[in-house]
XYZ file of C-alpha atoms in Angstrom:
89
model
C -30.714 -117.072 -57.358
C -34.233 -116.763 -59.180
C -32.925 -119.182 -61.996
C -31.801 -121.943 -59.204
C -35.249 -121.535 -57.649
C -37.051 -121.726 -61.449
C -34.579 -125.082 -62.039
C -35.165 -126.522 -59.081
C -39.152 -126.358 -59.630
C -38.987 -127.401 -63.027
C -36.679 -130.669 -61.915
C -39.254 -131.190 -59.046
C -42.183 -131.488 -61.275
C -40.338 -133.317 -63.727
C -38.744 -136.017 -61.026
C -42.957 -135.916 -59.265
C -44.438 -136.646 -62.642
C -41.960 -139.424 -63.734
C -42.837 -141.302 -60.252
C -46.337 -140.657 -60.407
C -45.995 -142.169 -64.138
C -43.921 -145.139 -63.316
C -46.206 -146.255 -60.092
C -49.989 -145.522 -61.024
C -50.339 -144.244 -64.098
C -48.388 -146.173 -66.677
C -50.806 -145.782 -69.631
C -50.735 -141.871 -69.455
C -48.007 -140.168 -70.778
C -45.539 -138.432 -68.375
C -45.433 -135.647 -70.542
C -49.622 -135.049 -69.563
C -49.014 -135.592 -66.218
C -46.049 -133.080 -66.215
C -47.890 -130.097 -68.137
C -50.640 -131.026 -65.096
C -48.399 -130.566 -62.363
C -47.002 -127.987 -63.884
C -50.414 -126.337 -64.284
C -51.423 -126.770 -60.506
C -47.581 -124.786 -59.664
C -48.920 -122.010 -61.747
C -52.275 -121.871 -60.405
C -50.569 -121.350 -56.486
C -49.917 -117.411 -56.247
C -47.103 -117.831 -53.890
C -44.880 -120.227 -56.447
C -45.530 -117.136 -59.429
C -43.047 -114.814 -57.461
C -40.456 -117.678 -57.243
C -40.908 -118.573 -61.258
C -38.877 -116.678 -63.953
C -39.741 -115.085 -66.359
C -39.966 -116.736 -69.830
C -36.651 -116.382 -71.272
C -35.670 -117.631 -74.846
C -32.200 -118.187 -74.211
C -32.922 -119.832 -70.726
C -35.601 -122.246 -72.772
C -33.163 -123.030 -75.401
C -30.270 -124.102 -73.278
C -32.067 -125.658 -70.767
C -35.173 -127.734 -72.472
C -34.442 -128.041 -76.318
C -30.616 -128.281 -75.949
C -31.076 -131.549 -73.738
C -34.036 -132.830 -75.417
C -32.109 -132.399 -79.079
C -29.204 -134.332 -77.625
C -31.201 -137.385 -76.334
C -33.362 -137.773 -79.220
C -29.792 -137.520 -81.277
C -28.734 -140.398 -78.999
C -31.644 -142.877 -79.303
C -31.945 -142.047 -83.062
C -29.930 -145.254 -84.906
C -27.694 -144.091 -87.326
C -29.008 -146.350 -90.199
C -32.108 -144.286 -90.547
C -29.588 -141.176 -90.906
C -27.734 -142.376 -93.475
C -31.236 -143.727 -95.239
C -32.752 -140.176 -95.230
C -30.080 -138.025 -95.803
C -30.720 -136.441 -98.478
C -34.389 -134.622 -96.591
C -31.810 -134.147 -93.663
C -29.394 -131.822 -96.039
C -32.768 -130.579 -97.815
């Protein structure tokens, strides 16, 4: 139940940050304004309780694995196949 709670205020911040982005501060990164908001959830002692531990395996399959996969997706295959040979390097 601890993970659902930890997932659940990591899609929070992420969802707050991306409006907060899109509505008033569209020269700013949403990345910034994320690692902000997440900042202010770890300075509130209550909210430290309700956040798990850091887990590699958790971190893996639930930020790189996603992150890896979109980037793969918006990456156009010509500049693949121009650079392959530093890819297989």
């Amino acid at each position: 139940m601890q993970v659902v709670i930890f997932i659940g205020f990591i899609v929070f911040a992420v969802a707050f940050a991306t409006i907060i982005q899109q509505r008033f501060l569209k020269r700013i990164s949403v990345n910034y304004i994320a690692m902000a908001i997440g900042a202010a959830i770890a300075l509130v002692p209550q909210t430290n309780s309700l956040i798990e531990d850091f887990s590699s395996e958790l971190f893996m399959g639930l930020i790189v694995a996603p992150l890896l996969f979109f980037e793969g997706q918006r990456t156009r295959l010509y500049n693949v196949l121009r650079s392959w040979r530093a890819i297989l390097g």
